[in-house]
PDB file of C-alpha atoms in Angstrom:
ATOM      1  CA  UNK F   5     -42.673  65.775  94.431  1.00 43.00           C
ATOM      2  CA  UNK F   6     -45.834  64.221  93.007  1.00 53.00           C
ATOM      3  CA  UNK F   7     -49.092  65.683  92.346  1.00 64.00           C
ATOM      4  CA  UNK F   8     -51.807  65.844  95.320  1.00 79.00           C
ATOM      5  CA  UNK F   9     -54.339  63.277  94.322  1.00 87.00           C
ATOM      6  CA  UNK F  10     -57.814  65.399  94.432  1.00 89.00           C
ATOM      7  CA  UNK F  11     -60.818  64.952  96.075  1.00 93.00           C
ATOM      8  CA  UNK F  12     -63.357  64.430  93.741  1.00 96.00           C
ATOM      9  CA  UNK F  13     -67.118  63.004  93.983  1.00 97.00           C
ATOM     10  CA  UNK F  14     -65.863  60.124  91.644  1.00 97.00           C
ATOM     11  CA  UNK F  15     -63.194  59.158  94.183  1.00 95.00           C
ATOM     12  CA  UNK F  16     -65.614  59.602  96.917  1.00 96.00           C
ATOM     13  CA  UNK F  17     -68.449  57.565  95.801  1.00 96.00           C
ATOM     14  CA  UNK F  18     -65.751  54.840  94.725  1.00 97.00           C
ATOM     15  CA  UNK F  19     -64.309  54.597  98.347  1.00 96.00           C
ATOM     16  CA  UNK F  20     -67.935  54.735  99.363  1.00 96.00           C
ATOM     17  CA  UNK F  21     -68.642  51.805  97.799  1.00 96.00           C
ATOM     18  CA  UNK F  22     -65.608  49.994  98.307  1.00 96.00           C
ATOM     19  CA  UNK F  23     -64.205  49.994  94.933  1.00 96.00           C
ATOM     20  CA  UNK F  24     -60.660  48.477  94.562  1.00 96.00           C
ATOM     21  CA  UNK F  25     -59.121  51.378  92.603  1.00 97.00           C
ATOM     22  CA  UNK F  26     -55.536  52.900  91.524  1.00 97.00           C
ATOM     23  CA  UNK F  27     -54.852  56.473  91.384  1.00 96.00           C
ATOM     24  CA  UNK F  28     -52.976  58.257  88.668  1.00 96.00           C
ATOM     25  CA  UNK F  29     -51.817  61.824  87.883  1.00 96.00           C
ATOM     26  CA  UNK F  30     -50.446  63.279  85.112  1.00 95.00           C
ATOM     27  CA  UNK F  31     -49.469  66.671  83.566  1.00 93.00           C
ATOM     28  CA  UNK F  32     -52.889  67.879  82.233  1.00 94.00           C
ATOM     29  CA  UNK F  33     -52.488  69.487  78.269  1.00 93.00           C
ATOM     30  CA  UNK F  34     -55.245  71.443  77.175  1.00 91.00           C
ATOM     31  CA  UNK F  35     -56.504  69.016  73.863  1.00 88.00           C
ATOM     32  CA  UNK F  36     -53.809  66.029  74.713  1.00 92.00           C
ATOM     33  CA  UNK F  37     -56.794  63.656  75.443  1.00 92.00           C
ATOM     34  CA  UNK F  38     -55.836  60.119  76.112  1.00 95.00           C
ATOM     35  CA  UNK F  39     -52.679  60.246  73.623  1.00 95.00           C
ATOM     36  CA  UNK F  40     -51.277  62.337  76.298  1.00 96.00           C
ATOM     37  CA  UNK F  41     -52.516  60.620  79.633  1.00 96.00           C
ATOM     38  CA  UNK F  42     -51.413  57.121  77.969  1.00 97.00           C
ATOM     39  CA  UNK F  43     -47.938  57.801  77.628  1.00 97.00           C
ATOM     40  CA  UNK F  44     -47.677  59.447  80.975  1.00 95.00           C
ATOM     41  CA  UNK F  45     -49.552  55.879  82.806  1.00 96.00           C
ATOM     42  CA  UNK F  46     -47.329  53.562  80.726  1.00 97.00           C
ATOM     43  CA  UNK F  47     -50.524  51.923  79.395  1.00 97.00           C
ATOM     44  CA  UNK F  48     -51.912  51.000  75.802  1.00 97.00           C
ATOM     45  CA  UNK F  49     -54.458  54.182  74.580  1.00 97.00           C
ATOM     46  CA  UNK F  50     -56.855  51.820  74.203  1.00 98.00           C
ATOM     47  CA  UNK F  51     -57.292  51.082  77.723  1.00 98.00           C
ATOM     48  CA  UNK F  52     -57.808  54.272  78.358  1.00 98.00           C
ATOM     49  CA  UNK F  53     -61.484  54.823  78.535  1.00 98.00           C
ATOM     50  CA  UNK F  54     -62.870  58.709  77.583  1.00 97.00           C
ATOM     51  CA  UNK F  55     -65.966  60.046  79.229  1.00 98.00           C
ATOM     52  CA  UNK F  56     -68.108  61.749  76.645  1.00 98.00           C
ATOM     53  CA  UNK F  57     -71.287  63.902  77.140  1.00 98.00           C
ATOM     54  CA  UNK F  58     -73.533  63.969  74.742  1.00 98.00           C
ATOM     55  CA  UNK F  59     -77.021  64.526  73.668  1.00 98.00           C
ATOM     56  CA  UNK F  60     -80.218  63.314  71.898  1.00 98.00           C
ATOM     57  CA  UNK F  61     -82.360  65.119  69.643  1.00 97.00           C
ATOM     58  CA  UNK F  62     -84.301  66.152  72.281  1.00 97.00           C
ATOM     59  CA  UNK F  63     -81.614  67.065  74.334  1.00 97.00           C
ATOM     60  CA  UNK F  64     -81.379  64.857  76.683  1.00 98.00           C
ATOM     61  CA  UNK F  65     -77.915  63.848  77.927  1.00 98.00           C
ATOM     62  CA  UNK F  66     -75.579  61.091  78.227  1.00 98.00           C
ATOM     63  CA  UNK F  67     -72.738  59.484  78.633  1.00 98.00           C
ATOM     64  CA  UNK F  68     -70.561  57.661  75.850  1.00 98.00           C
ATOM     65  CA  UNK F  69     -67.771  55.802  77.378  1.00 98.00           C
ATOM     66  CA  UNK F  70     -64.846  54.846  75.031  1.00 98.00           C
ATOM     67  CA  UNK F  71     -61.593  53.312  74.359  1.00 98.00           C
ATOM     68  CA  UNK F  72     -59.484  56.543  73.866  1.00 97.00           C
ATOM     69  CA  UNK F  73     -57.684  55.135  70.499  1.00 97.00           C
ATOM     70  CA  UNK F  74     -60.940  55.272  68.861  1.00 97.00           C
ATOM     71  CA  UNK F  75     -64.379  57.657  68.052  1.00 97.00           C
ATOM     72  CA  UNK F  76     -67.633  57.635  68.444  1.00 98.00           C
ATOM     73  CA  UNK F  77     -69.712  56.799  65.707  1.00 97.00           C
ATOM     74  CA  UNK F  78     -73.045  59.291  66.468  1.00 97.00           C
ATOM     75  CA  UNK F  79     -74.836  58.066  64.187  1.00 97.00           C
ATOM     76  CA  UNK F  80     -74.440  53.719  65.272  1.00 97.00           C
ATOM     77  CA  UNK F  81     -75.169  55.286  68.771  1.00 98.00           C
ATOM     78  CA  UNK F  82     -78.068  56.601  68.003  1.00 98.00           C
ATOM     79  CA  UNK F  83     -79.576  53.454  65.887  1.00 97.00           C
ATOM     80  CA  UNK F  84     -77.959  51.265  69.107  1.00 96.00           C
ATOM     81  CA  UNK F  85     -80.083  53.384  71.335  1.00 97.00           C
ATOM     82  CA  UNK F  86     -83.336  53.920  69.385  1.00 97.00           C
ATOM     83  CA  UNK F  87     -82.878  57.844  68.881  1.00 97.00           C
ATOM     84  CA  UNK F  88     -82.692  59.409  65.630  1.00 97.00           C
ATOM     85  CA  UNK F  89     -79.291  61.654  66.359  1.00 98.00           C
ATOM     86  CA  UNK F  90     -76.720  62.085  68.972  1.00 98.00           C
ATOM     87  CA  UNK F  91     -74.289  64.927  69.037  1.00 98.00           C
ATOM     88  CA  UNK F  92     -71.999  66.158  71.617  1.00 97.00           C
ATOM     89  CA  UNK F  93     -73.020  68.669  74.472  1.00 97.00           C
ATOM     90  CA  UNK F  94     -71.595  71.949  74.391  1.00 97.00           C
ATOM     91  CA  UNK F  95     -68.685  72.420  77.085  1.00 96.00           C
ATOM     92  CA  UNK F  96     -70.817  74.521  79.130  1.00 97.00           C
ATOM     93  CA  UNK F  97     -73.798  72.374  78.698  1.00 97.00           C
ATOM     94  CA  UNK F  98     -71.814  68.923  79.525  1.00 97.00           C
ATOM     95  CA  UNK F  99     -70.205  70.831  82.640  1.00 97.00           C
ATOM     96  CA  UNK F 100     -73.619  71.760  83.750  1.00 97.00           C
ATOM     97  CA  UNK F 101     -75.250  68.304  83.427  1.00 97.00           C
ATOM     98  CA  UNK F 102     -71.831  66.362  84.754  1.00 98.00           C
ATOM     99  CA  UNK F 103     -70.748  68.741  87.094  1.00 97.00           C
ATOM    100  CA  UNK F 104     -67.234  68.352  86.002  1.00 98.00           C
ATOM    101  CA  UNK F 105     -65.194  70.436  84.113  1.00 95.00           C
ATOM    102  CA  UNK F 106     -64.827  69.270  79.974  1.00 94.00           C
ATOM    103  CA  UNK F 107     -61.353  67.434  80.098  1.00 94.00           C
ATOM    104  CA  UNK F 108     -62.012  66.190  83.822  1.00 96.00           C
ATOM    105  CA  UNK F 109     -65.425  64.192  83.370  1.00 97.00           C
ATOM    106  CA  UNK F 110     -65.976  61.459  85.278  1.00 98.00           C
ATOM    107  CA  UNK F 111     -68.781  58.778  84.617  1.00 98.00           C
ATOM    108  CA  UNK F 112     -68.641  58.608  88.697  1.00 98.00           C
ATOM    109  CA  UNK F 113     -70.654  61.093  91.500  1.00 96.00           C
ATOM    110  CA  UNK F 114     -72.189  63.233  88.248  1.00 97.00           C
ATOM    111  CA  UNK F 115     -74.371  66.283  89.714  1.00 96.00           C
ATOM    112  CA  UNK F 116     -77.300  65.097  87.457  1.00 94.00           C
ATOM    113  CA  UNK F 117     -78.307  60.892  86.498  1.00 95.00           C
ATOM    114  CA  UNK F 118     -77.545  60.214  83.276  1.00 98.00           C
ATOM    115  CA  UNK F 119     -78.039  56.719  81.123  1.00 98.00           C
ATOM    116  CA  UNK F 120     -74.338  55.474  80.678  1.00 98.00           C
ATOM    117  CA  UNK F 121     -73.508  53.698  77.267  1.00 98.00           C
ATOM    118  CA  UNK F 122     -70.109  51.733  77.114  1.00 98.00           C
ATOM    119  CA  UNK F 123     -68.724  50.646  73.721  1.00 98.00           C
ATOM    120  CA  UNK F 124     -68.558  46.610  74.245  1.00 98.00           C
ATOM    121  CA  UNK F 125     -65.262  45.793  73.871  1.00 98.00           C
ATOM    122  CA  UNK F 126     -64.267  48.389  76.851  1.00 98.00           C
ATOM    123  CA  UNK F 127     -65.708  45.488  78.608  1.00 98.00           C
ATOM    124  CA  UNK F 128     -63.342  42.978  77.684  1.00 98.00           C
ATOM    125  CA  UNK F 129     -60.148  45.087  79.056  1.00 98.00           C
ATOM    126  CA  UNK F 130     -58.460  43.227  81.766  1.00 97.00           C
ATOM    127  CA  UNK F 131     -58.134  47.051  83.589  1.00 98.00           C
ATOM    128  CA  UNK F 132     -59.785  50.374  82.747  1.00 98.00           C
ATOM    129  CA  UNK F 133     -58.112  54.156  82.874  1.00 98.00           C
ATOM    130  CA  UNK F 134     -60.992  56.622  83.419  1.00 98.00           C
ATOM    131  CA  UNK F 135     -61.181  59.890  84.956  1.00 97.00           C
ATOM    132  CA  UNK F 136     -61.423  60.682  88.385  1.00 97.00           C
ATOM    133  CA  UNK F 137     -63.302  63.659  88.264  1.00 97.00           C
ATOM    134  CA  UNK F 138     -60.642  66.514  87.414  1.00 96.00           C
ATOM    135  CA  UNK F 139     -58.186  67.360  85.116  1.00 96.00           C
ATOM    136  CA  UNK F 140     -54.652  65.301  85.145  1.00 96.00           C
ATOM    137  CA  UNK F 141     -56.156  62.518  87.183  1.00 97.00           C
ATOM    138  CA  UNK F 142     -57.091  58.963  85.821  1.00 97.00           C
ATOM    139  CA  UNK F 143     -58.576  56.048  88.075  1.00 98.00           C
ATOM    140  CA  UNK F 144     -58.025  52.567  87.459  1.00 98.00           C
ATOM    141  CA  UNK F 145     -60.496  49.801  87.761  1.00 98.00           C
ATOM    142  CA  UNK F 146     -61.742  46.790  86.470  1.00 98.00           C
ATOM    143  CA  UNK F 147     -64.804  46.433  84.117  1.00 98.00           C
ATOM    144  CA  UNK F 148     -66.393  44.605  86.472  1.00 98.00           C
ATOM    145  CA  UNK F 149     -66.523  47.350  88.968  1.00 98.00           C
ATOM    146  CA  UNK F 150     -67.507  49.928  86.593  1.00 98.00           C
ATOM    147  CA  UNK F 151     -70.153  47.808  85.660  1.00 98.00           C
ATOM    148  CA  UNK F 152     -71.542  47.385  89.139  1.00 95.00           C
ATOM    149  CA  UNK F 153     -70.922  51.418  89.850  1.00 95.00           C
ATOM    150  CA  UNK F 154     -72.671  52.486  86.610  1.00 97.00           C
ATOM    151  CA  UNK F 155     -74.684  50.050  84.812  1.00 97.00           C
ATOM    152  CA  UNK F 156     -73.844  50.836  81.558  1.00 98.00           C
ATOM    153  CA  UNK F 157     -75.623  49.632  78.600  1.00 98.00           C
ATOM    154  CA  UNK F 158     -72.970  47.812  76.628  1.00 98.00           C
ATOM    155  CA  UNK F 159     -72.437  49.342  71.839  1.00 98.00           C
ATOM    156  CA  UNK F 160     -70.994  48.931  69.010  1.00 97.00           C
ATOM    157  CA  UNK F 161     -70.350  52.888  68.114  1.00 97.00           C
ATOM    158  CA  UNK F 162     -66.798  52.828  67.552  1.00 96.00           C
ATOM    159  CA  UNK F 163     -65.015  53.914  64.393  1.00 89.00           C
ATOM    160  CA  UNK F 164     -60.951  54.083  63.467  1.00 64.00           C
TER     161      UNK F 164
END
């Protein structure tokens, strides 16, 4: 039997807007990240894109979206967005501002508006993997669309 798809605010606003999209579930593992969701898709880690929530030096949030075979460089995201640090959120502060739980964040239907930051070669994937909005559940969609749902501004903050 497979797993229910859920009914998240990410898959809502993407049928809202009539966003082409696949659906894929997976066995969630508490601290697989995208190592684990990849192999269970079929589909290169790097085209898996993670959902980060992080914060200024003011504290003001938002999201990093990257490929999940690499990290975040805080520091070249902060230059690349004119602040002088970034650092992540705490769980419960990234669940407050997303309204997703940590390990089911989607860039989609967040409770509060956040500035979205893609690294730039996310953009150049011919298909994306990114949460839907809860645990064990991936989307799929093209850059194009993410683009037009989330105006991100495109980075160079990768490292490995």
């Amino acid at each position: 039997m497979s797993p229910k798809i859920p009914s998240t605010p990410a898959n809502r606003l993407l049928k809202s807007r009539g966003i082409a999209f696949t659906e894929h579930c997976y066995s969630y593992v508490d601290h697989g990240g995208t190592r684990v969701s990849s192999a269970a898709l079929g589909v290169p880690e790097h085209s898996v894109v993670k959902t980060l929530v992080l914060q200024d030096e003011r504290a003001q949030p938002l999201i990093m979206l990257m490929h999940g075979d690499r990290e975040v460089s805080t520091k070249n995201l902060a230059r690349a967005i004119g602040v002088k640090s970034v650092e992540p959120c705490k769980p419960e502060v990234a669940e407050r501002h997303s309204g997703y739980r940590v390990g089911g964040t989607s860039p989609f239907g967040t409770r509060k508006a956040m500035p979205v930051y893609v690294e730039r070669t996310v953009l150049d994937l011919e298909k994306l993997y990114i949460n839907g909005g809860s645990r064990g559940y991936l989307v799929g969609i093209t850059p194009a669309d993410l683009v037009a749902l989330v105006a991100p501004t495109a980075v160079d903050a990768a490292t490995g």
